[in-house]
XYZ file of C-alpha atoms in Angstrom:
701
model
C 32.975 123.729 113.112
C 36.127 125.814 113.284
C 35.962 129.296 111.774
C 38.844 129.401 109.296
C 39.680 133.066 109.018
C 41.248 134.974 106.169
C 43.264 138.149 106.559
C 41.150 140.915 108.126
C 38.236 138.659 109.086
C 36.969 138.610 112.682
C 35.007 136.095 114.711
C 33.273 136.306 118.118
C 34.797 134.384 121.002
C 32.217 132.453 123.041
C 34.784 131.750 125.765
C 37.256 133.905 127.661
C 39.675 131.217 128.869
C 41.548 130.293 125.724
C 44.617 128.559 124.399
C 46.351 129.898 121.301
C 48.248 127.205 119.423
C 50.997 128.066 116.976
C 52.433 125.616 114.467
C 55.322 126.625 112.205
C 57.805 124.763 110.079
C 60.760 126.233 111.996
C 61.388 127.533 115.523
C 59.747 130.910 116.067
C 59.421 133.257 119.032
C 55.887 133.850 120.318
C 55.018 137.110 122.078
C 51.885 138.934 123.194
C 51.307 142.654 123.634
C 48.493 144.395 125.503
C 47.237 147.742 124.264
C 44.569 150.339 124.803
C 41.621 151.117 122.534
C 43.977 152.592 119.916
C 46.268 149.556 120.120
C 49.141 151.489 121.729
C 51.329 149.454 124.060
C 51.983 151.516 127.224
C 55.518 150.182 127.803
C 57.684 147.124 128.176
C 55.441 145.989 131.057
C 52.730 145.363 128.489
C 54.735 142.802 126.483
C 54.885 139.091 127.334
C 58.011 137.548 125.826
C 60.470 134.711 126.623
C 62.343 136.924 129.079
C 59.121 137.922 130.920
C 56.565 135.318 129.868
C 53.736 136.111 132.296
C 51.327 139.050 132.333
C 47.947 139.229 134.085
C 45.801 136.743 132.159
C 48.522 135.932 129.595
C 51.403 133.462 129.492
C 53.685 132.774 126.529
C 56.449 130.260 125.851
C 59.879 130.769 127.351
C 61.929 129.886 124.272
C 61.770 129.562 120.499
C 60.010 126.445 119.221
C 58.165 125.164 116.168
C 54.984 124.704 118.239
C 53.636 126.979 120.962
C 50.665 127.011 123.297
C 49.818 130.406 124.760
C 47.417 130.595 127.708
C 44.986 133.536 127.717
C 42.341 134.384 130.326
C 40.536 137.453 129.046
C 38.636 137.871 132.329
C 41.957 138.294 134.145
C 43.445 141.039 131.941
C 43.224 144.599 133.322
C 40.208 146.734 132.448
C 42.502 149.157 130.604
C 43.493 146.448 128.125
C 41.312 146.408 125.024
C 43.623 144.594 122.614
C 45.870 141.569 122.908
C 48.116 140.982 119.891
C 49.823 137.652 119.241
C 53.214 138.178 117.582
C 55.546 135.739 115.874
C 59.190 136.458 115.095
C 62.062 134.475 113.658
C 65.012 134.232 116.078
C 68.108 136.102 114.964
C 71.741 135.261 115.442
C 71.838 132.741 112.603
C 69.640 130.246 114.485
C 67.383 129.611 111.485
C 65.761 131.198 108.422
C 65.851 134.981 108.198
C 62.457 135.479 106.560
C 59.042 133.831 106.700
C 58.994 133.402 102.932
C 61.628 130.655 103.267
C 59.502 128.450 105.556
C 56.029 126.944 105.540
C 53.150 129.275 106.311
C 52.617 129.487 110.108
C 49.286 128.284 111.449
C 47.558 129.682 114.526
C 44.397 128.412 116.191
C 42.309 129.710 119.080
C 40.915 126.844 121.165
C 38.845 126.473 124.287
C 39.920 124.642 127.397
C 38.393 121.436 126.002
C 40.736 121.600 122.990
C 38.016 122.436 120.479
C 39.083 124.975 117.869
C 37.118 128.218 117.839
C 39.014 129.953 115.023
C 42.131 129.335 112.968
C 44.255 131.302 110.538
C 47.053 130.338 108.135
C 49.497 133.208 107.586
C 50.034 133.040 103.838
C 51.649 135.621 101.578
C 54.663 136.387 103.772
C 58.014 136.909 102.028
C 60.809 139.136 103.387
C 59.119 139.648 106.765
C 60.826 138.290 109.871
C 58.157 139.394 112.380
C 54.377 139.364 112.032
C 51.227 140.186 113.982
C 49.292 136.940 113.664
C 46.074 137.516 115.637
C 44.390 140.289 117.531
C 41.987 139.696 120.413
C 39.972 142.847 120.970
C 37.156 144.009 123.230
C 34.083 145.487 121.545
C 31.007 146.529 123.563
C 31.934 144.240 126.422
C 32.478 141.169 124.222
C 35.743 139.751 122.912
C 36.469 138.936 119.291
C 39.451 137.598 117.339
C 40.751 139.104 114.100
C 43.204 137.586 111.625
C 45.835 140.279 111.036
C 48.848 138.825 109.193
C 50.742 142.134 109.158
C 54.439 141.446 108.578
C 57.533 143.570 109.147
C 60.730 143.180 107.162
C 62.585 145.179 109.825
C 61.985 142.461 112.381
C 60.660 142.574 115.903
C 62.093 146.009 116.657
C 60.153 147.596 113.789
C 56.962 145.774 114.819
C 57.165 146.934 118.438
C 57.983 150.470 117.373
C 54.883 150.466 115.147
C 52.817 149.664 118.237
C 54.030 152.810 119.931
C 56.718 151.303 122.143
C 59.530 153.798 122.717
C 61.993 151.123 123.938
C 61.304 148.849 120.957
C 64.937 148.238 119.977
C 66.065 147.572 123.558
C 63.186 145.183 124.152
C 63.890 143.340 120.887
C 67.488 142.861 122.033
C 66.295 141.545 125.400
C 64.047 139.054 123.599
C 66.981 137.837 121.495
C 69.078 137.344 124.639
C 66.276 135.363 126.291
C 65.903 133.219 123.184
C 69.652 132.557 123.112
C 69.535 131.458 126.747
C 66.571 129.212 125.957
C 68.442 127.596 123.077
C 71.368 126.931 125.415
C 69.037 125.176 127.829
C 67.158 123.251 125.150
C 69.910 120.708 124.491
C 68.892 118.463 127.367
C 67.351 115.097 126.534
C 63.583 114.615 126.911
C 62.284 113.996 130.474
C 62.561 110.465 131.863
C 59.745 108.145 131.048
C 57.459 106.786 133.757
C 58.693 103.788 135.642
C 55.918 101.531 134.358
C 56.668 102.368 130.739
C 60.405 102.198 130.655
C 62.618 99.359 129.667
C 65.710 98.831 131.702
C 68.875 99.757 129.845
C 72.437 100.096 131.040
C 73.790 103.563 130.221
C 77.356 104.327 129.346
C 79.563 105.521 132.166
C 79.856 109.288 132.447
C 80.823 111.751 135.101
C 78.024 113.445 137.045
C 76.840 116.625 135.440
C 78.156 115.781 131.950
C 75.390 113.588 130.568
C 72.258 114.839 128.856
C 69.518 115.643 131.296
C 71.769 114.891 134.281
C 69.996 116.188 137.409
C 73.373 116.979 139.002
C 74.303 119.507 136.300
C 74.514 123.113 137.378
C 71.391 125.162 136.607
C 71.593 127.172 133.413
C 74.465 125.168 131.945
C 74.198 123.407 128.622
C 74.641 119.633 128.991
C 76.871 117.987 126.445
C 75.636 115.646 123.766
C 75.090 112.021 124.739
C 78.287 110.024 124.485
C 78.371 107.648 121.524
C 77.473 104.365 123.079
C 74.679 101.863 123.051
C 72.861 101.647 126.336
C 72.987 97.910 126.879
C 70.213 96.174 128.783
C 70.921 95.176 132.364
C 70.254 91.765 133.742
C 69.920 92.805 137.354
C 69.420 96.138 139.009
C 67.895 98.484 136.445
C 69.746 101.562 135.288
C 68.299 105.051 135.600
C 65.232 105.566 133.410
C 65.930 106.279 129.768
C 64.272 109.112 127.940
C 60.789 108.607 126.528
C 61.140 107.334 122.946
C 60.014 110.046 120.532
C 57.599 109.807 117.696
C 58.862 111.033 114.357
C 58.089 114.416 114.475
C 59.293 116.815 118.818
C 61.994 118.075 121.088
C 65.416 119.607 121.161
C 68.529 118.297 119.495
C 71.831 117.595 121.236
C 74.786 119.943 120.892
C 78.438 119.175 120.059
C 80.572 117.939 122.924
C 83.056 120.197 124.624
C 86.749 119.963 123.621
C 87.611 118.194 126.846
C 85.020 115.499 126.136
C 86.053 115.049 122.524
C 89.723 114.652 123.395
C 89.041 112.129 126.122
C 89.009 108.420 125.463
C 85.594 107.014 124.510
C 83.607 105.926 127.560
C 83.366 102.232 128.242
C 80.091 100.591 129.241
C 79.701 99.966 132.933
C 79.656 96.280 133.900
C 76.168 94.901 134.476
C 75.018 94.665 138.034
C 74.820 91.306 139.709
C 71.464 89.558 139.277
C 69.107 89.692 142.185
C 67.164 86.724 143.428
C 63.525 86.705 142.323
C 60.842 87.005 144.913
C 57.280 85.782 144.821
C 54.244 88.025 144.865
C 53.786 87.589 148.598
C 57.410 87.306 149.668
C 58.112 89.483 152.707
C 60.266 92.492 152.073
C 63.026 93.174 154.549
C 63.155 96.747 155.800
C 65.953 98.765 154.328
C 67.887 101.614 155.788
C 66.605 105.017 154.779
C 68.541 106.693 152.033
C 68.991 110.365 151.347
C 68.281 112.246 148.195
C 65.305 110.158 146.993
C 61.534 110.170 147.498
C 60.017 108.357 150.477
C 57.775 105.369 149.718
C 54.822 105.303 152.130
C 53.192 102.213 150.606
C 52.658 99.106 152.705
C 55.550 96.672 152.054
C 53.230 93.633 151.696
C 50.204 95.208 150.062
C 49.834 95.013 146.274
C 47.321 97.233 144.545
C 47.873 95.854 141.024
C 48.700 92.500 139.571
C 52.400 91.985 138.840
C 53.433 91.941 135.189
C 54.432 88.646 133.632
C 58.116 87.838 134.027
C 60.486 89.161 131.396
C 62.272 86.412 129.439
C 65.721 85.790 130.807
C 68.565 86.674 128.481
C 71.062 83.916 127.699
C 74.434 84.328 129.370
C 76.950 86.417 127.441
C 80.644 85.872 126.964
C 82.876 87.626 129.523
C 83.421 91.227 128.491
C 80.662 91.078 125.835
C 77.272 92.857 125.928
C 74.200 90.936 126.980
C 72.668 88.915 124.188
C 69.392 90.479 123.069
C 66.082 88.669 123.472
C 62.626 89.455 122.140
C 60.317 91.067 124.668
C 63.121 92.568 126.762
C 60.985 95.505 127.901
C 58.356 96.177 130.511
C 54.707 95.505 129.757
C 51.668 93.517 130.835
C 51.696 91.332 127.731
C 54.202 90.150 125.149
C 52.540 92.468 122.618
C 53.098 95.496 124.848
C 56.683 94.443 125.589
C 57.499 94.137 121.905
C 55.893 97.510 121.227
C 57.999 99.154 123.956
C 61.104 97.323 122.766
C 60.685 98.542 119.188
C 60.320 102.134 120.319
C 63.309 101.651 122.608
C 65.345 100.562 119.585
C 64.162 103.683 117.769
C 65.333 105.792 120.702
C 68.711 104.072 120.869
C 69.335 104.489 117.144
C 68.353 108.162 117.317
C 70.626 108.797 120.285
C 73.735 107.039 119.021
C 73.402 108.613 115.559
C 72.947 112.054 117.113
C 76.056 111.513 119.213
C 78.069 110.459 116.156
C 76.930 113.426 114.079
C 77.613 115.779 116.961
C 81.137 114.403 117.365
C 81.829 114.749 113.643
C 80.537 118.313 113.624
C 82.780 119.153 116.554
C 85.791 117.548 114.846
C 85.101 119.574 111.689
C 84.738 122.804 113.650
C 87.930 122.164 115.608
C 89.930 121.415 112.460
C 88.662 124.544 110.750
C 89.479 126.650 113.815
C 93.018 125.294 114.038
C 93.581 125.887 110.328
C 92.238 129.420 110.578
C 94.529 130.154 113.492
C 97.508 128.784 111.587
C 96.729 130.892 108.514
C 95.906 134.074 110.414
C 99.625 134.821 110.956
C 101.269 135.811 107.645
C 104.633 134.609 108.914
C 103.438 131.015 109.227
C 101.262 130.646 106.133
C 103.985 129.058 104.086
C 106.883 126.864 104.871
C 107.385 123.733 106.866
C 105.781 125.067 110.041
C 102.449 125.736 108.311
C 102.476 122.313 106.674
C 103.110 120.663 110.031
C 100.206 122.557 111.630
C 97.869 121.547 108.802
C 98.942 117.933 108.985
C 98.501 117.854 112.785
C 95.022 119.408 112.542
C 93.931 116.874 109.922
C 95.386 114.007 111.962
C 93.470 115.071 115.088
C 90.318 115.407 112.990
C 90.688 111.903 111.577
C 91.351 110.505 115.044
C 88.205 112.056 116.507
C 86.054 110.923 113.587
C 87.471 107.394 113.697
C 86.779 107.100 117.408
C 83.243 108.372 116.966
C 82.669 105.952 114.075
C 84.008 103.052 116.119
C 81.544 103.831 118.909
C 78.729 104.140 116.366
C 79.634 100.822 114.728
C 79.629 99.120 118.119
C 76.153 100.451 118.897
C 74.844 99.620 115.431
C 76.111 96.050 115.750
C 74.245 95.656 119.041
C 71.052 97.151 117.594
C 71.328 94.967 114.483
C 71.642 91.879 116.672
C 68.571 92.965 118.623
C 66.626 93.603 115.424
C 67.489 90.132 114.117
C 66.002 88.646 117.284
C 62.946 90.908 117.581
C 61.790 90.882 113.956
C 60.923 87.139 113.770
C 59.056 87.364 117.100
C 56.690 90.172 116.064
C 52.944 89.432 115.870
C 51.145 89.959 112.537
C 50.143 93.545 113.413
C 53.826 94.466 113.875
C 55.394 92.149 111.271
C 56.386 92.848 107.686
C 54.737 91.039 104.790
C 57.842 88.856 104.389
C 57.553 87.547 107.966
C 56.631 83.815 108.185
C 54.022 84.685 110.841
C 51.607 85.543 108.022
C 51.619 81.951 106.769
C 49.950 80.884 110.019
C 47.681 83.923 110.173
C 44.410 83.639 112.063
C 41.799 86.396 112.292
C 42.190 88.077 115.721
C 39.408 88.387 118.260
C 40.578 91.734 119.693
C 42.163 94.924 118.392
C 45.970 95.106 118.836
C 47.823 97.999 120.419
C 49.370 99.235 117.182
C 49.907 98.457 113.524
C 53.003 98.633 111.356
C 52.846 101.267 108.623
C 56.350 100.781 107.225
C 60.007 100.969 108.210
C 62.373 103.773 109.230
C 66.132 103.969 108.794
C 68.993 106.469 108.802
C 71.767 106.882 106.197
C 74.475 105.789 108.665
C 73.113 102.221 108.504
C 70.451 101.742 105.801
C 70.236 98.027 106.549
C 69.001 98.597 110.111
C 65.268 99.195 109.801
C 63.010 100.102 112.713
C 59.290 99.252 112.356
C 57.052 102.324 112.269
C 54.339 101.345 114.755
C 51.260 103.575 115.088
C 48.727 103.143 117.876
C 45.200 101.957 117.121
C 42.639 103.252 116.538
C 44.239 105.747 114.187
C 44.199 109.285 115.523
C 44.726 110.921 112.121
C 44.212 109.998 108.507
C 46.842 108.886 106.009
C 47.970 110.612 102.833
C 49.725 108.408 100.274
C 51.617 110.910 98.134
C 51.365 109.929 94.475
C 53.670 112.744 93.363
C 57.405 112.443 92.820
C 59.565 112.190 95.917
C 62.491 114.497 96.567
C 65.222 111.888 97.014
C 68.356 112.496 94.984
C 69.104 109.858 92.387
C 65.454 108.935 91.978
C 64.556 107.484 88.611
C 62.009 109.618 86.812
C 58.673 107.792 86.656
C 55.699 109.031 84.725
C 52.593 110.229 86.538
C 50.628 107.059 85.856
C 53.310 104.801 87.337
C 53.553 107.021 90.423
C 49.798 106.798 90.952
C 49.885 103.030 90.558
C 52.660 102.639 93.132
C 50.760 104.882 95.538
C 47.573 102.850 95.114
C 49.431 99.578 95.653
C 50.803 101.014 98.889
C 47.295 102.031 99.937
C 45.976 98.525 99.237
C 48.808 96.925 101.240
C 48.097 99.210 104.214
C 44.360 98.569 103.948
C 44.880 94.806 103.859
C 47.000 95.078 107.006
C 44.312 97.091 108.805
C 41.637 94.581 107.789
C 43.842 91.715 108.993
C 44.462 93.094 112.490
C 40.838 93.943 113.341
C 38.299 91.329 114.517
C 35.709 90.161 111.948
C 33.286 92.902 111.006
C 34.984 95.557 113.146
C 36.553 97.428 110.227
C 34.777 98.499 107.045
C 36.403 99.848 103.892
C 34.898 102.216 101.312
C 36.637 103.203 98.080
C 36.154 106.289 95.913
C 37.697 105.930 92.454
C 35.986 108.684 90.497
C 37.780 107.981 87.205
C 37.841 104.196 87.611
C 41.591 104.139 86.942
C 42.598 102.046 89.976
C 40.900 98.781 88.991
C 44.214 96.905 88.800
C 45.645 97.754 92.232
C 42.179 97.407 93.828
C 41.683 93.879 92.477
C 42.744 92.056 95.697
C 40.205 94.021 97.751
C 37.414 93.639 95.198
C 37.912 89.920 94.489
C 38.073 88.967 98.160
C 34.784 90.711 98.937
C 36.051 92.664 101.946
C 34.812 96.036 100.685
C 31.602 97.457 102.133
C 30.451 98.273 98.565
C 31.954 98.308 95.068
C 34.313 101.249 94.415
C 32.319 104.424 93.812
C 32.885 106.066 90.429
C 31.827 109.395 88.992
C 30.607 112.517 90.746
C 27.378 110.805 91.832
C 29.258 107.928 93.459
C 31.561 110.353 95.255
C 28.604 112.315 96.616
C 26.796 109.164 97.785
C 29.745 107.785 99.767
C 30.567 111.135 101.347
C 26.919 111.718 102.301
C 26.665 108.334 104.036
C 29.889 108.732 105.991
C 29.140 112.349 106.909
C 25.723 111.260 108.184
C 27.375 108.547 110.273
C 29.774 111.043 111.853
C 26.911 113.441 112.638
C 24.715 110.748 114.210
C 27.472 109.278 116.351
C 28.573 112.726 117.521
C 25.016 113.657 118.511
C 24.507 110.344 120.318
C 27.768 110.679 122.240
C 27.125 114.277 123.213
C 23.601 113.431 124.345
C 24.847 110.459 126.356
C 22.575 108.095 124.436
C 24.739 105.820 122.294
C 21.968 103.171 122.278
C 19.707 105.521 120.337
C 21.593 105.109 117.061
C 19.546 103.821 114.110
C 19.652 100.019 113.804
C 20.944 100.195 110.239
C 23.993 102.235 111.254
C 27.247 100.298 111.062
C 29.122 101.045 114.289
C 32.375 99.421 113.132
C 35.467 101.479 112.325
C 35.269 102.824 108.769
C 38.063 103.636 106.323
C 37.506 105.764 103.214
C 40.088 105.368 100.444
C 40.028 108.264 97.973
C 42.006 107.704 94.778
C 43.195 110.447 92.451
C 41.889 113.363 94.515
C 40.518 115.941 93.601
C 39.217 114.343 90.378
C 35.420 114.117 90.616
C 35.165 116.429 93.656
C 33.152 119.631 93.620
C 33.270 122.303 96.333
C 30.653 120.528 98.455
C 32.518 117.231 98.261
C 35.790 118.923 99.230
C 34.086 120.464 102.271
C 32.691 117.075 103.291
C 36.102 115.466 102.890
C 37.702 118.065 105.126
C 34.945 117.492 107.672
C 35.635 113.756 107.703
C 39.372 114.356 108.108
C 38.796 116.674 111.087
C 35.888 115.048 112.906
C 35.943 111.465 111.654
C 38.794 109.877 113.674
C 37.117 110.713 116.995
C 34.036 108.665 116.024
C 35.700 105.886 114.046
C 35.778 107.223 110.480
C 39.273 107.381 108.966
C 40.586 108.770 105.698
C 43.261 107.444 103.358
C 43.941 109.934 100.590
C 45.892 108.849 97.510
C 46.754 112.111 95.800
C 49.385 114.437 94.422
C 49.257 117.803 96.148
C 50.156 119.563 92.922
C 46.917 118.299 91.351
C 44.956 120.181 94.012
C 47.012 123.379 93.741
C 44.029 125.212 92.253
C 42.365 125.226 95.686
C 45.278 127.212 97.118
C 45.494 127.549 100.901
C 41.932 126.236 101.259
C 43.256 122.679 101.470
C 46.254 123.420 103.693
C 44.371 122.246 106.826
C 43.535 118.977 105.039
C 47.148 118.150 104.153
C 48.267 119.190 107.624
C 45.758 116.881 109.332
C 46.983 113.787 107.465
C 50.135 111.724 108.005
C 52.113 111.766 104.748
C 53.482 108.445 103.509
C 55.211 107.732 100.217
C 55.138 104.692 97.882
C 58.940 104.868 97.480
C 61.676 105.431 100.093
C 61.747 109.081 101.068
C 63.400 110.984 103.942
C 60.437 113.215 104.745
C 59.679 112.144 108.332
C 61.266 114.771 110.553
C 62.343 114.074 114.124
C 62.938 117.399 115.910
C 63.893 115.525 119.096
C 67.411 115.070 117.735
C 67.105 116.720 114.321
C 67.111 113.584 112.166
C 65.309 113.145 108.844
C 64.211 109.512 108.862
C 63.814 107.656 105.590
C 60.421 105.978 105.348
C 59.891 102.769 103.371
C 56.351 101.539 102.657
C 55.259 98.006 103.648
C 55.071 96.620 100.119
C 54.478 92.958 99.410
C 57.510 90.977 98.140
C 57.426 90.442 94.359
C 55.545 87.288 93.408
C 54.064 86.796 96.869
C 50.348 86.092 97.266
C 50.291 86.674 101.012
C 47.871 89.608 100.742
C 45.339 87.579 98.744
C 45.583 84.702 101.222
C 45.133 86.982 104.240
C 42.178 88.802 102.670
C 40.555 85.454 101.808
C 40.749 84.404 105.470
C 39.334 87.757 106.568
C 36.409 87.375 104.165
C 35.795 83.778 105.318
C 35.787 84.866 108.960
C 33.268 87.582 108.171
C 30.964 85.063 106.512
C 31.278 82.679 109.441
C 30.431 85.445 111.902
C 27.635 86.852 109.739
C 29.388 90.185 109.322
């Protein structure tokens, strides 16, 4: 297991080729210094930073980011190097928080090349510091070790480097800030284009070369402008250039405000769709085409197919002249309708994120321009009063309103197109992707294979709360779920007592569990429940009455220990069998189906051993088919302190009420999550669970 270090603790490193992963709640700068036996850095040549990211055996990130991966090869560092320090610093220049005490505690982990964690350290206790020595890799008697340092400096990076004996500390700190500023200027480009087999063809808005986000014709080192407000309509013929890979809630840079010349120009109009091309059969001969310049050469045989062609995409109905193409369900690439719908939903998420980012960027620019014009008008004492000043103010406000109105008009156009697409896609979703109010559940049949993904709720933005994008998560689950039973942070929330909050959280957990049971084949998904206090009998009634649970809910400390022991044993046995290459050697009484453990009202009924086992299941369980769903209020477990920080971090937080806690660093949005609750008075969950239980009996599972 991973060695979780505390400040000052060391741990031997069994490997010399390492990766150091940094996770922080805000963009930070990652550096590395190399020193002698006393820890003295010989000069600027011994510091790896964004401006000079590569040293012998060491490579750091080239810009500030919330997550870093530093490559270290200790066999490649010079013999004179005995210490390698990993430094973290907050970027200056008003690009974020000024002290570590205002952000979440940074987390660093040392991993091997296979991704397995060797040691980790959470930097707690920081306050006014803006730079910190996180880890120290040091050589002792020919072997390398890692030490958790956590030494912070309120004077920033310059003070830290000076403390390491660097005479040019202040100059080097300034060079790092300049490199970070250049990196931020380059970070506004859109994410890289998605692969051709995973993209869905969309028509992009017309823009001049070199002005769009991620435009390959832009000059190197220049900051591309924000994407123009406009919905990228789907083409019906020749596909448009690949769109960016749709993000998951939670990586990437955000767009920047448009330049004044772009904001003053008329809004771009969508390019007309290309003429449809005639379809060809799988074996239709391909006429040779004239070579073109500027693109890659295709050396494949024109008549040879190495893979089966995907099923044809449904044809869109003809649109009115001058109107966008009417949306259809499944209008995305994929080898099945399920995969097409999955790609289409994530494409809608991408489109909504882009057009909202463009609108917010345009509004921010309009606000900044108005403020600048007003400041210029008031800077001259001769024109502060009188008719001239009033005219300047009125003109500035009029230009501001014009820019905002144009941006809102473009946003409304895109939202109307996305809403029309959502109205077509939502009724066509299969049960795994559909909401509980979808009629598809009335004709539900137990599936014979596991779907690609499952719907865990809906996402929306404040610009259009009625447009909800399904939150689809791939199966099998790669991380556990945490249903937060504490109060959410939304403004205007009605105060609910603790008992009502716990009940809502447990009802959400039951609805998610019923959905997971419904999308798996019979007997391929088992559910265990830990309810130490026995206070969740009401919300658990649908699961208990239908008989889909592997055993009755465990109560008391003894029940908690029994369930955790059985699941921990299963994880250990499967891991040993997989590592030994002998999966057939598992005991015959071991259930090889996917397992879900629901823990209600954590940490009630848990001792230190049970907490350790729970953390082990959260870390190691998903890889071998054991998943965790924790229904808890983090404040109730505050007595454990930072001991449980890795547990909360490993779980995906969901809320029983709408809450804007899902961050999207790709464009900087905070998405509001809504749980997949059952409509009031509906018995769809009971009916679905009854069919699942009947299918299990029929199949002897």
